[in-house]
Tab-separated table of C-alpha atoms in Angstrom:
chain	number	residue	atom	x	y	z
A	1	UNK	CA	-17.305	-44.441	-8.525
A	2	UNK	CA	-14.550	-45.257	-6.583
A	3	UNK	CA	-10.663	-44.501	-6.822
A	4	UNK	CA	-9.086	-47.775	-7.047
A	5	UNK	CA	-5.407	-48.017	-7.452
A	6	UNK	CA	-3.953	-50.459	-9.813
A	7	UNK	CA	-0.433	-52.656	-9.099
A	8	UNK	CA	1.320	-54.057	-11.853
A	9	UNK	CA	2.986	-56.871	-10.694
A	10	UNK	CA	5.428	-57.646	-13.580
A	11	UNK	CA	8.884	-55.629	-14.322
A	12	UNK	CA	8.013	-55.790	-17.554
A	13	UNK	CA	8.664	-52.554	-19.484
A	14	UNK	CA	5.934	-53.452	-22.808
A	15	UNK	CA	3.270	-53.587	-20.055
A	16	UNK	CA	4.534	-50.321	-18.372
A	17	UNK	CA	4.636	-48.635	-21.602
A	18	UNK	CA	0.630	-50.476	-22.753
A	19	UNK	CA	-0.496	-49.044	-19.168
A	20	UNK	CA	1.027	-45.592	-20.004
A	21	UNK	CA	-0.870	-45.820	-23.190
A	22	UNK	CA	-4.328	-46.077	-22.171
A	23	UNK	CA	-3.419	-43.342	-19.707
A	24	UNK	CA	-3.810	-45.768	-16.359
A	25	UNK	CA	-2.602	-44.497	-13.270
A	26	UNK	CA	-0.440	-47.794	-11.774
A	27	UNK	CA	2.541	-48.737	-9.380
A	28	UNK	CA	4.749	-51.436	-10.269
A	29	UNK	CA	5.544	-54.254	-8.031
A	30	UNK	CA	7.116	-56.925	-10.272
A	31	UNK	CA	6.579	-60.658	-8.882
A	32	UNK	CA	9.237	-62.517	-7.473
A	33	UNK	CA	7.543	-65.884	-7.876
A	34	UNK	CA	9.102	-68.673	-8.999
A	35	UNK	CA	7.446	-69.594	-12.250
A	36	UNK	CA	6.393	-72.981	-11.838
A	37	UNK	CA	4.737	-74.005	-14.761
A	38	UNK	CA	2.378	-77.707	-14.414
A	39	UNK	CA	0.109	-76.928	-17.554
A	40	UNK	CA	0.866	-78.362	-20.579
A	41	UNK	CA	-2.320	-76.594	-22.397
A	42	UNK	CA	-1.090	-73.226	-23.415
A	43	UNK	CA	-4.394	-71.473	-21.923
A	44	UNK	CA	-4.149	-73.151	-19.167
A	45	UNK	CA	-0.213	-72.502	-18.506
A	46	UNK	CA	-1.071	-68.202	-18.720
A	47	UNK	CA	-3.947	-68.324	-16.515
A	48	UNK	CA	-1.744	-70.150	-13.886
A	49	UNK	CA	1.009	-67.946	-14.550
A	50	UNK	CA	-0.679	-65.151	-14.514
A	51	UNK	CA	-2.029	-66.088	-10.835
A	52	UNK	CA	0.499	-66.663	-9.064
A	53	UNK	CA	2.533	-63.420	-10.290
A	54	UNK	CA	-0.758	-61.914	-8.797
A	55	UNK	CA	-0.799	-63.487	-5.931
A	56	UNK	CA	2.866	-63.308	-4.848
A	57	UNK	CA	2.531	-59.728	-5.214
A	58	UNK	CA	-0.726	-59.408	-2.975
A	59	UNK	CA	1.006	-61.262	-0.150
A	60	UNK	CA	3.498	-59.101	-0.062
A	61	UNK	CA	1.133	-55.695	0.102
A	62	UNK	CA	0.856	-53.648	3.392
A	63	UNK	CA	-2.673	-55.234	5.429
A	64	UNK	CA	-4.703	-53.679	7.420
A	65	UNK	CA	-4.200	-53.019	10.799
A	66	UNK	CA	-4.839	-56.159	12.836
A	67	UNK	CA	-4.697	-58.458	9.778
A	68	UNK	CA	-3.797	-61.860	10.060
A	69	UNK	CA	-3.369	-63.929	7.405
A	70	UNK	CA	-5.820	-67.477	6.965
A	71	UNK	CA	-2.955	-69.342	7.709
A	72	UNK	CA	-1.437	-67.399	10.396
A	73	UNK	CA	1.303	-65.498	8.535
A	74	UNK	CA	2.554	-62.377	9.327
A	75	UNK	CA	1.213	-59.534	7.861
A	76	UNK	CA	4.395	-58.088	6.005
A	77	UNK	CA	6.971	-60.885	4.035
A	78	UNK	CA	7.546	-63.427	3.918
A	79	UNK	CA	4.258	-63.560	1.573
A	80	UNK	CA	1.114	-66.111	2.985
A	81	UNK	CA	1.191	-69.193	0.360
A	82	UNK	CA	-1.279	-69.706	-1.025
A	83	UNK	CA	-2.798	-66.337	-0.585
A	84	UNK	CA	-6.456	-66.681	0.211
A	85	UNK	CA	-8.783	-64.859	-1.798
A	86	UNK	CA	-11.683	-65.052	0.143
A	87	UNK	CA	-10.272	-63.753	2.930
A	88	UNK	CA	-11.856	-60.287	3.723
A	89	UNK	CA	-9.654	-57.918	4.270
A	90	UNK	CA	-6.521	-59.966	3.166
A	91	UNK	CA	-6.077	-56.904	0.330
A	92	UNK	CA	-5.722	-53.165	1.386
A	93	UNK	CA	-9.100	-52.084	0.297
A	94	UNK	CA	-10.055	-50.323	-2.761
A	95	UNK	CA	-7.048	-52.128	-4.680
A	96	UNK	CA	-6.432	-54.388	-7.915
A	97	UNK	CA	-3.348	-55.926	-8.810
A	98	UNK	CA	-2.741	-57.624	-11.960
A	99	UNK	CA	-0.318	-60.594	-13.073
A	100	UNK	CA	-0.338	-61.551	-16.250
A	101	UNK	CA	2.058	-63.915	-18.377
A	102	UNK	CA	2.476	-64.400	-22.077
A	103	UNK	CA	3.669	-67.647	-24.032
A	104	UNK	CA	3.856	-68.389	-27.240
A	105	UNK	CA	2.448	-72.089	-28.553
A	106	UNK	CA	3.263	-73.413	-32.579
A	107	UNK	CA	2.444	-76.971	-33.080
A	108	UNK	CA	1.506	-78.645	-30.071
A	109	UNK	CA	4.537	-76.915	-28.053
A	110	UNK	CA	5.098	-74.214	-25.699
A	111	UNK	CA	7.646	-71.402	-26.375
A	112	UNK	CA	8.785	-69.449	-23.341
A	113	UNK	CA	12.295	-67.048	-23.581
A	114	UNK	CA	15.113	-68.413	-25.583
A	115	UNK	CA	18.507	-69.621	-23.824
A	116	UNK	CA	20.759	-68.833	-25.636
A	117	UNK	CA	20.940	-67.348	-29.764
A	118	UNK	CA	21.040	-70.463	-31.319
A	119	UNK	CA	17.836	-71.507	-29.137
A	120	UNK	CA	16.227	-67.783	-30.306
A	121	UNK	CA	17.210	-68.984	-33.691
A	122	UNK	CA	15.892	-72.217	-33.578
A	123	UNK	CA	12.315	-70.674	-32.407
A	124	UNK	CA	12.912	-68.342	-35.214
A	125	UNK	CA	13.717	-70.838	-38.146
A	126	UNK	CA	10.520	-73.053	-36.153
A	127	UNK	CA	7.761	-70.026	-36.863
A	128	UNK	CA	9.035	-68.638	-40.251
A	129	UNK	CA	6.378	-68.418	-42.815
A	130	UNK	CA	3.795	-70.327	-40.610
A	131	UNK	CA	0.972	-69.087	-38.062
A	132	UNK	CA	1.249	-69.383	-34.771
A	133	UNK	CA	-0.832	-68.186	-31.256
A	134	UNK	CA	0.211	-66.212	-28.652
A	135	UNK	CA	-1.240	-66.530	-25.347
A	136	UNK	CA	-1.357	-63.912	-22.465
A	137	UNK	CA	-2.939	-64.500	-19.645
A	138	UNK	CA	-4.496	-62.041	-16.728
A	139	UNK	CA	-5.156	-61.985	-13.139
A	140	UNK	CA	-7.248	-59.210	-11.361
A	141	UNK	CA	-7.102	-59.493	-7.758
A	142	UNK	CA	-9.985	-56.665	-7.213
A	143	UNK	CA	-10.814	-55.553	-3.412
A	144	UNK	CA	-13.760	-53.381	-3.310
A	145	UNK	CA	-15.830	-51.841	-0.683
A	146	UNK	CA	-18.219	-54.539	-0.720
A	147	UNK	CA	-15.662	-57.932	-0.872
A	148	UNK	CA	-12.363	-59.479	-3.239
A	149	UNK	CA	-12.606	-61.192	-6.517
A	150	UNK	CA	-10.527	-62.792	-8.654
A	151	UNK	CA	-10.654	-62.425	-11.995
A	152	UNK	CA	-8.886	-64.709	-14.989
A	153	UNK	CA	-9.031	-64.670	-18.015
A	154	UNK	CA	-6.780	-64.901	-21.372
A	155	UNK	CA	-6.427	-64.125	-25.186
A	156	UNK	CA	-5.133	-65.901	-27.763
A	157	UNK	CA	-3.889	-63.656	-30.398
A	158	UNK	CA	-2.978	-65.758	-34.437
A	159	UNK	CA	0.602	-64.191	-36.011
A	160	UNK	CA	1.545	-64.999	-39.343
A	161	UNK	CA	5.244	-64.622	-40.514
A	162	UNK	CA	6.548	-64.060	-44.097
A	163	UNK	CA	9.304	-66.556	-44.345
A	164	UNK	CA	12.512	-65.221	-43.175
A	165	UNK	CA	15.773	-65.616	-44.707
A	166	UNK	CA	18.649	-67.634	-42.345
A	167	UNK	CA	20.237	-63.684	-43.202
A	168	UNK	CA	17.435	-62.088	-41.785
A	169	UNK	CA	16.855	-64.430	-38.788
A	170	UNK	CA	20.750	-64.066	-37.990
A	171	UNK	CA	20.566	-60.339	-38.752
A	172	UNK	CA	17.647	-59.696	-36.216
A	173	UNK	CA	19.169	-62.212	-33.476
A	174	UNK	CA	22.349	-59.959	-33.578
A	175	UNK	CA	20.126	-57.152	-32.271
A	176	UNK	CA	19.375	-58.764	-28.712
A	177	UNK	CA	15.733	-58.147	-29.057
A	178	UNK	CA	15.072	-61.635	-29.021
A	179	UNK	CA	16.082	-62.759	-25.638
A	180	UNK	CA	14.068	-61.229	-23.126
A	181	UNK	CA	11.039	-62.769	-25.410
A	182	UNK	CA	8.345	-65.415	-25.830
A	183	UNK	CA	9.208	-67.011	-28.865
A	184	UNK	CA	11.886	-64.952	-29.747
A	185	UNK	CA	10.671	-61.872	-31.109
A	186	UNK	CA	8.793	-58.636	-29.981
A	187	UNK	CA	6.137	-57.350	-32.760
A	188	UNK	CA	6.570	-53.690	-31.383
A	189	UNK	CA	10.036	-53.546	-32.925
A	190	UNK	CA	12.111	-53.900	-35.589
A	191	UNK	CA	10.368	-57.384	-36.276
A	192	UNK	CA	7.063	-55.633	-37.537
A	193	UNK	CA	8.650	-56.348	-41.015
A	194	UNK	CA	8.206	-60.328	-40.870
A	195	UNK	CA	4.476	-59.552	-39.771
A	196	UNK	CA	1.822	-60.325	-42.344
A	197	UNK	CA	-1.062	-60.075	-40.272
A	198	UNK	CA	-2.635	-61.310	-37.212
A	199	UNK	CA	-5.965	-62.245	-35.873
A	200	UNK	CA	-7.099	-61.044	-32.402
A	201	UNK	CA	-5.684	-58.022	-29.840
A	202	UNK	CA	-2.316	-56.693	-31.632
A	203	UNK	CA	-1.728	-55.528	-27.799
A	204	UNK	CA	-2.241	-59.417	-26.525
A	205	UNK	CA	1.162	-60.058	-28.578
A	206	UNK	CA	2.666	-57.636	-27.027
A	207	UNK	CA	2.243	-58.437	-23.795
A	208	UNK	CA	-1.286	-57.203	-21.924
A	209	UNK	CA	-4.491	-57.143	-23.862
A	210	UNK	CA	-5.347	-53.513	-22.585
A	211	UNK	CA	-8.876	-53.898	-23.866
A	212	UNK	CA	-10.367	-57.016	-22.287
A	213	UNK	CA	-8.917	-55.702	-19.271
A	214	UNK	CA	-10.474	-52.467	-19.596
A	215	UNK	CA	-13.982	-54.420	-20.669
A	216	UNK	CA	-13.523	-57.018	-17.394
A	217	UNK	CA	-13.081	-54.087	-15.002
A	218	UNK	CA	-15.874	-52.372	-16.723
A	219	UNK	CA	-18.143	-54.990	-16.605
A	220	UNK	CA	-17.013	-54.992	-12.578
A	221	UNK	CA	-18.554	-51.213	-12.260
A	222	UNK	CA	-14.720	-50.248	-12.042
A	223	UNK	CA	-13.183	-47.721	-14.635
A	224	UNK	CA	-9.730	-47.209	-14.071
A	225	UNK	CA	-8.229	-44.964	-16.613
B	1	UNK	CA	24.284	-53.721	-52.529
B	2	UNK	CA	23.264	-50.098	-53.074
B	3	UNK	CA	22.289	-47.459	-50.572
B	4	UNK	CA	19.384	-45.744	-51.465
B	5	UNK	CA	17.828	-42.664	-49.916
B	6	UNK	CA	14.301	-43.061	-48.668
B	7	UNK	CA	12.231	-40.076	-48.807
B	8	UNK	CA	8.598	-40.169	-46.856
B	9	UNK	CA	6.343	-37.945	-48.876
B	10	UNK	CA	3.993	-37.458	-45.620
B	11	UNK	CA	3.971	-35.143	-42.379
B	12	UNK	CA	2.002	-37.379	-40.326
B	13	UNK	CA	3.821	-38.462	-36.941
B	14	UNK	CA	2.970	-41.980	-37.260
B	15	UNK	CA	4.311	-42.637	-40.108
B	16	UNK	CA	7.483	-41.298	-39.151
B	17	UNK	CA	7.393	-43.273	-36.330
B	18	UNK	CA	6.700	-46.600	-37.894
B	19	UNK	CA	10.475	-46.048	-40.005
B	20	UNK	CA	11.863	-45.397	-36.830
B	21	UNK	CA	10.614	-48.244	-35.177
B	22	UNK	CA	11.831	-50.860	-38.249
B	23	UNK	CA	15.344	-48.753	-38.194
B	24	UNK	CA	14.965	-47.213	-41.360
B	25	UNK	CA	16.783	-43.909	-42.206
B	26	UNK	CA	14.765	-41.481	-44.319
B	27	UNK	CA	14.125	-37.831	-45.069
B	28	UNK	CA	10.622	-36.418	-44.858
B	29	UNK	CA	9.542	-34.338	-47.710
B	30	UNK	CA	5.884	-33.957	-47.398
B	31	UNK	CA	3.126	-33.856	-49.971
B	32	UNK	CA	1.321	-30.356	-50.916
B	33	UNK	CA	-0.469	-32.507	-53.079
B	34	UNK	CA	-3.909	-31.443	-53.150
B	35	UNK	CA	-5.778	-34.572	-52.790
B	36	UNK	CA	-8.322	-35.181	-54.856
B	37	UNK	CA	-10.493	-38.311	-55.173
B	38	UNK	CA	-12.489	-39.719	-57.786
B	39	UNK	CA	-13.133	-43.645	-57.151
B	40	UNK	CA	-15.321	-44.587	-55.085
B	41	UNK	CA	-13.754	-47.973	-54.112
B	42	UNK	CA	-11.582	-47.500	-51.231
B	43	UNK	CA	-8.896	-49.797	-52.339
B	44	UNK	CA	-8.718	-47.324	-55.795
B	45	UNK	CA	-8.874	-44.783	-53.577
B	46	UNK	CA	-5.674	-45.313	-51.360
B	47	UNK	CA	-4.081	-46.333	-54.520
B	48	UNK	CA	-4.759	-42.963	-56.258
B	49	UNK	CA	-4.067	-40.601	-53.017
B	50	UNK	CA	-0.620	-42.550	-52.558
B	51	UNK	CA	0.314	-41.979	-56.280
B	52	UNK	CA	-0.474	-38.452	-56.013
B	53	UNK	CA	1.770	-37.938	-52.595
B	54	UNK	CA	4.605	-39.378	-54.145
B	55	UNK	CA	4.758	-38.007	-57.389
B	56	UNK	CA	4.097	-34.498	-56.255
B	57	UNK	CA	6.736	-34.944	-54.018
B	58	UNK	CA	9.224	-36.533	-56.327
B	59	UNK	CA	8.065	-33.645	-58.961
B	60	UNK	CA	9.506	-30.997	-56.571
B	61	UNK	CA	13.395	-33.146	-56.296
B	62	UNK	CA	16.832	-31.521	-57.610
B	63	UNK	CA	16.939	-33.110	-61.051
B	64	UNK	CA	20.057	-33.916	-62.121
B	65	UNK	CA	22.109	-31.539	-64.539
B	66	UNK	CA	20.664	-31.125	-67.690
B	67	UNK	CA	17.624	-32.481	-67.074
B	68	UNK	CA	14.151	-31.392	-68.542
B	69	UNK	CA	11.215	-32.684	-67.905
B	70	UNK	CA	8.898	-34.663	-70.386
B	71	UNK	CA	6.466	-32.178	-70.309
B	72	UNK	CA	9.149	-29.372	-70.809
B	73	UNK	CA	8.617	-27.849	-67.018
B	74	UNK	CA	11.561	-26.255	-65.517
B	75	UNK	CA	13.724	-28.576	-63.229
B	76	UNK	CA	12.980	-27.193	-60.042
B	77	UNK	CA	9.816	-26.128	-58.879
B	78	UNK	CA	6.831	-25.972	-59.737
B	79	UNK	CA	6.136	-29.563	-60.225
B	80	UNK	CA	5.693	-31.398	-63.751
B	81	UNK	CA	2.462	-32.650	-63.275
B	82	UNK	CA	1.994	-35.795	-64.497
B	83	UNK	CA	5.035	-37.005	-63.264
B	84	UNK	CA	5.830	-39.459	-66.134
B	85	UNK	CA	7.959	-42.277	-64.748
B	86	UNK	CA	8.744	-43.767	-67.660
B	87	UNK	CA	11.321	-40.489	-68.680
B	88	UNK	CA	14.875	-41.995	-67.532
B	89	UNK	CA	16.332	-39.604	-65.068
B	90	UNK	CA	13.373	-37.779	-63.114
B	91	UNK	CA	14.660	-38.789	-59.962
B	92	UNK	CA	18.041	-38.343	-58.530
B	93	UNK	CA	19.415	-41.957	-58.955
B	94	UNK	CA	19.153	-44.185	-55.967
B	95	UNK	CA	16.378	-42.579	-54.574
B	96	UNK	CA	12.924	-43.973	-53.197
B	97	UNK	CA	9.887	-41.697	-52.786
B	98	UNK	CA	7.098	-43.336	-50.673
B	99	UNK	CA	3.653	-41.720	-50.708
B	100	UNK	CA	0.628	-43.573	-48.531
B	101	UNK	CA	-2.904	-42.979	-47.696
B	102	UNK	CA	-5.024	-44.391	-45.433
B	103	UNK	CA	-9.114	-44.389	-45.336
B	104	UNK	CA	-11.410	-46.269	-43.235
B	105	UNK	CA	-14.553	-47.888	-45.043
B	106	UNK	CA	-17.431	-49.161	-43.444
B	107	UNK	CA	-21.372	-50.522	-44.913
B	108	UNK	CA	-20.280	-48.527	-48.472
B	109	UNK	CA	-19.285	-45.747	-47.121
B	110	UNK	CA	-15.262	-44.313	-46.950
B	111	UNK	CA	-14.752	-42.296	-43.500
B	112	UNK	CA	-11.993	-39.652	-44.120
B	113	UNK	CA	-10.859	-37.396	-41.082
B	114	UNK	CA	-13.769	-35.975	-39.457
B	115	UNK	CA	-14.883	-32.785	-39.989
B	116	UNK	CA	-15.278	-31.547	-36.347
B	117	UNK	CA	-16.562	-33.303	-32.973
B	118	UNK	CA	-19.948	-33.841	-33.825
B	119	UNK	CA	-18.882	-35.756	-37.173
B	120	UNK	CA	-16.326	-37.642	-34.837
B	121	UNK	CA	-18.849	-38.823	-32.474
B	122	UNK	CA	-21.194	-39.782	-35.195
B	123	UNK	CA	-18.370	-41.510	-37.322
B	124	UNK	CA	-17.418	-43.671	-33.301
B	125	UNK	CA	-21.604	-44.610	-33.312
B	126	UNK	CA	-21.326	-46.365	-36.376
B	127	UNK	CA	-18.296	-48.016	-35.683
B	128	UNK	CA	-19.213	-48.731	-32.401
B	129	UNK	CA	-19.390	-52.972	-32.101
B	130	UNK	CA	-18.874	-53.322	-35.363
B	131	UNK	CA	-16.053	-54.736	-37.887
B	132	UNK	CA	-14.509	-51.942	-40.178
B	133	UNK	CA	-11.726	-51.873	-42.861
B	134	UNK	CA	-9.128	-49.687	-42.938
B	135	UNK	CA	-7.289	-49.571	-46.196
B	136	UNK	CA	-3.706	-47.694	-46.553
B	137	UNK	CA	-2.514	-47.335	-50.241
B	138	UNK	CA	1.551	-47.157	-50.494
B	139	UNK	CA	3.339	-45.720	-53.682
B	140	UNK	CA	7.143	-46.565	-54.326
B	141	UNK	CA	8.609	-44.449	-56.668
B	142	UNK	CA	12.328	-46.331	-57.141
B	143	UNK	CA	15.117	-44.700	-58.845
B	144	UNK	CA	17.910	-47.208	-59.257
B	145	UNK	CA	20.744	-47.382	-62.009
B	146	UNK	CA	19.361	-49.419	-64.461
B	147	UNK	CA	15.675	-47.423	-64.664
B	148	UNK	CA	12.733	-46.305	-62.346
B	149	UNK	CA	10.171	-48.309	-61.462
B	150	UNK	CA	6.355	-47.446	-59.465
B	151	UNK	CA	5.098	-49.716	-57.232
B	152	UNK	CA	1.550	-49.173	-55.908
B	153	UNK	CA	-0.140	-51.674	-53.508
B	154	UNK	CA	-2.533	-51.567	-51.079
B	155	UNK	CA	-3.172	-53.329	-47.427
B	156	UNK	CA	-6.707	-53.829	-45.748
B	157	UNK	CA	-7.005	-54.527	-42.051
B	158	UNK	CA	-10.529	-55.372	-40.512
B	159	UNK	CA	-11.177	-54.442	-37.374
B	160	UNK	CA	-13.418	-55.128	-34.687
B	161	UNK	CA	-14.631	-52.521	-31.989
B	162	UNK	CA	-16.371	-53.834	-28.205
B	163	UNK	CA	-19.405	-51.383	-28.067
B	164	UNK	CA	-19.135	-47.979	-27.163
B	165	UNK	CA	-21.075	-46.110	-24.779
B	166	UNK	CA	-21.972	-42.114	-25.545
B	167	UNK	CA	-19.822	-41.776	-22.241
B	168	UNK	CA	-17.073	-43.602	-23.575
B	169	UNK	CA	-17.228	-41.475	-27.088
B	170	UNK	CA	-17.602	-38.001	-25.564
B	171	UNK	CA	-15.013	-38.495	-23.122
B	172	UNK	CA	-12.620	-39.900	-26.300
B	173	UNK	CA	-13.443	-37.039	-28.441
B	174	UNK	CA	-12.700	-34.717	-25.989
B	175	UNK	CA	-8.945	-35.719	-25.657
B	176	UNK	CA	-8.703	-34.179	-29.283
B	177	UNK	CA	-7.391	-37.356	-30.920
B	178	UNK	CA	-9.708	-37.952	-33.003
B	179	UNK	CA	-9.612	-34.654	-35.340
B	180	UNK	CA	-6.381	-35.472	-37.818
B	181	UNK	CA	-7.146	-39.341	-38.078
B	182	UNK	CA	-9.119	-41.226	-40.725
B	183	UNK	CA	-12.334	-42.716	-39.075
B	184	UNK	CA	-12.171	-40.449	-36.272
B	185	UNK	CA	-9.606	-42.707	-33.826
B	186	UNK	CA	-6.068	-43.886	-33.265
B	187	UNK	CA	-5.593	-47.494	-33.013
B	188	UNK	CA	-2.205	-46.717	-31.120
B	189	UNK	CA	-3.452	-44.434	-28.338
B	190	UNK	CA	-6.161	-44.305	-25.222
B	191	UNK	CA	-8.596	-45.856	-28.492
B	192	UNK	CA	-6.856	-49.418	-27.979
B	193	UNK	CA	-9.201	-50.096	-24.899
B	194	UNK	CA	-12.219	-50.366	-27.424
B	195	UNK	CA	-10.623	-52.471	-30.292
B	196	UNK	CA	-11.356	-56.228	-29.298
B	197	UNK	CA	-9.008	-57.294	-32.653
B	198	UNK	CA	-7.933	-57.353	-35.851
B	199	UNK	CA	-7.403	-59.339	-38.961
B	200	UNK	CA	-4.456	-58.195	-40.903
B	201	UNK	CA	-1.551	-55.589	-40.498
B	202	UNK	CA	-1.693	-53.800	-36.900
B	203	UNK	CA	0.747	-50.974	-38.525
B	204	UNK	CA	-1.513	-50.679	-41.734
B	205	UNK	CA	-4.026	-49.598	-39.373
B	206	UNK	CA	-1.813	-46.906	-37.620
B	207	UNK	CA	-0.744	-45.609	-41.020
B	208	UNK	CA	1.863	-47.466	-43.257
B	209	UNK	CA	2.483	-51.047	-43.711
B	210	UNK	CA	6.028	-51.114	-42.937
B	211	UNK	CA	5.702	-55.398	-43.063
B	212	UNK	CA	4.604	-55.513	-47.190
B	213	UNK	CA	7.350	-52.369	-48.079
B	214	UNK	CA	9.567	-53.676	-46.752
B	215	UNK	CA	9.059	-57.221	-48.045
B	216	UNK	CA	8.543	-55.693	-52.002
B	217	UNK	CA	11.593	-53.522	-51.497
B	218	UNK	CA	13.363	-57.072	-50.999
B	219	UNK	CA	11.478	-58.514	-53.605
B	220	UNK	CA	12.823	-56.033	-56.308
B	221	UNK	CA	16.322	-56.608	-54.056
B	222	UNK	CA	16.262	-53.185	-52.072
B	223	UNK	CA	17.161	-53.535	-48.756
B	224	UNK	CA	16.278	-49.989	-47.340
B	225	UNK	CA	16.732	-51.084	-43.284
């Protein structure tokens, strides 16, 4: 079995903490991509998210001595666009790093962070009472021994709310959980008390499904934690 | 509005944690009940263990001045058993007692906290790939001004494990987790790599439903948080 070392690329401090959890060894190297989102299908919007926070992040690794880039970049920044995953060698080997991005979709549309309170409570008022699915989306960039692959994948994760009160949605907008968040709330918080129940990976919701991750790398021969 | 003053009849960590996270203030008073179960059902079950928590408990409060029990105990200590809610002034006024249990069932059978490693591993086997239920039975013991009132209930959450290898449960029964836990793991630990979801209440399964107390607190209009 071989060491691998993991890089998160996302500042994000729910995934830190999810990583810490399942007692994986990681650096952090958040992407600086710009977001650029052409999907309208909420699937389809995390898994293209979710690559190109990975591969921002791999173009800016270290290479290996004597690397050049498939379209002639320069090894360090600015990062070769599009990175090229079939490149040998384009990774330092032995390495995975993983982008992921969650949204959350309720009837037909796509909720990303809220702009401003009255757009948090707008989301808010939107899901109350009603289910709705929460989509994160991963990227493994994996460079073995033996060759890089690139692995995608997502979850979709059901969340039903009791109906909240225009008290209680004012009440937990005042806290400033809501604005750092996909559709407006974070279920690891104070929020858990508008939770009925949910159907799928609790973790999903909160920002990295932990366990299909796990089970992908697994199925790859790789055990990371 | 009146303040109440929550007391958790239960030493477990999790629990304690769960207020925290919802921003309730409490005291922790915890059970010496000697649990003792005679249903079979697990839903009874929970029920019954929660009751007992939480009247124990509430049997060992100051009483106010003057007051005897309806059994014709001594105020203090030891404690009237059966608590009898029904006598007006038991509990200091304003108070809430909350007593919860929480038992895994699977095929018939209700999983406790294992006896010792073997009994973990074998309790991880049956679980492994399969979909459980893990049930968590909440008493409310509420003291307000105009009377007491009990409220038991109870919260199921099925869940669904990815297949476990005897690697996977030997090296998760050695990290000790498993001993003081119902069904021999913790959803909220190194275990979440092996839960591919749920259906229901993620913080029934790590102990107490903070979601339904808190929304039948508001119901009987008790804002604790």
């Amino acid at each position: 079995m071989n060491h691998y070392k993991l890089i998160l690329a996302s500042a994000s401090p729910r995934r830190k903490e999810l990583l810490h959890q399942i007692g994986a060894t990681f650096e952090i190297l958040p992407s600086q991509a710009e977001e650029s989102l052409t999907m309208q299908d909420p699937a389809q919007a995390v898994l293209e998210l979710s690559r190109q926070k990975a591969l921002e992040v791999a173009g800016r690794l270290p290479k290996p001595a004597g690397w050049v880039s498939s379209d002639g970049f320069a090894p360090i920044a600015p990062p070769p666009p599009p990175y090229d995953a079939a490149a040998p060698g384009s990774l330092p080997q032995n390495t995975i790093v993983l982008g992921a991005d969650t949204l959350v979709a309720y009837a037909g549309k796509i909720l990303g962070k809220p702009k401003d309170e009255e757009d948090a409570k707008a989301m808010l008022r939107m899901l109350s009472g009603n289910t709705h699915s929460v989509f994160t989306g991963v990227t493994l960039l994996v460079s073995a021994q033996d060759g890089e692959s690139v692995h995608s994948f997502y979850e979709e994760t059901k969340v039903t709310l009791y109906p909240l009160t225009e008290r209680q949605i004012a009440a937990y907008v005042a806290t400033g959980e809501p604005l750092d968040k996909a559709g407006s709330y974070g279920i690891q918080g104070r929020f858990a008390v508008h939770i009925q129940g949910i159907q799928g990976d609790y973790n999903n919701v909160v920002g990295l499904p932990v366990a299909r991750i796990y089970q992908e790398l697994v199925k790859s021969g790789i055990e990371i934690f």
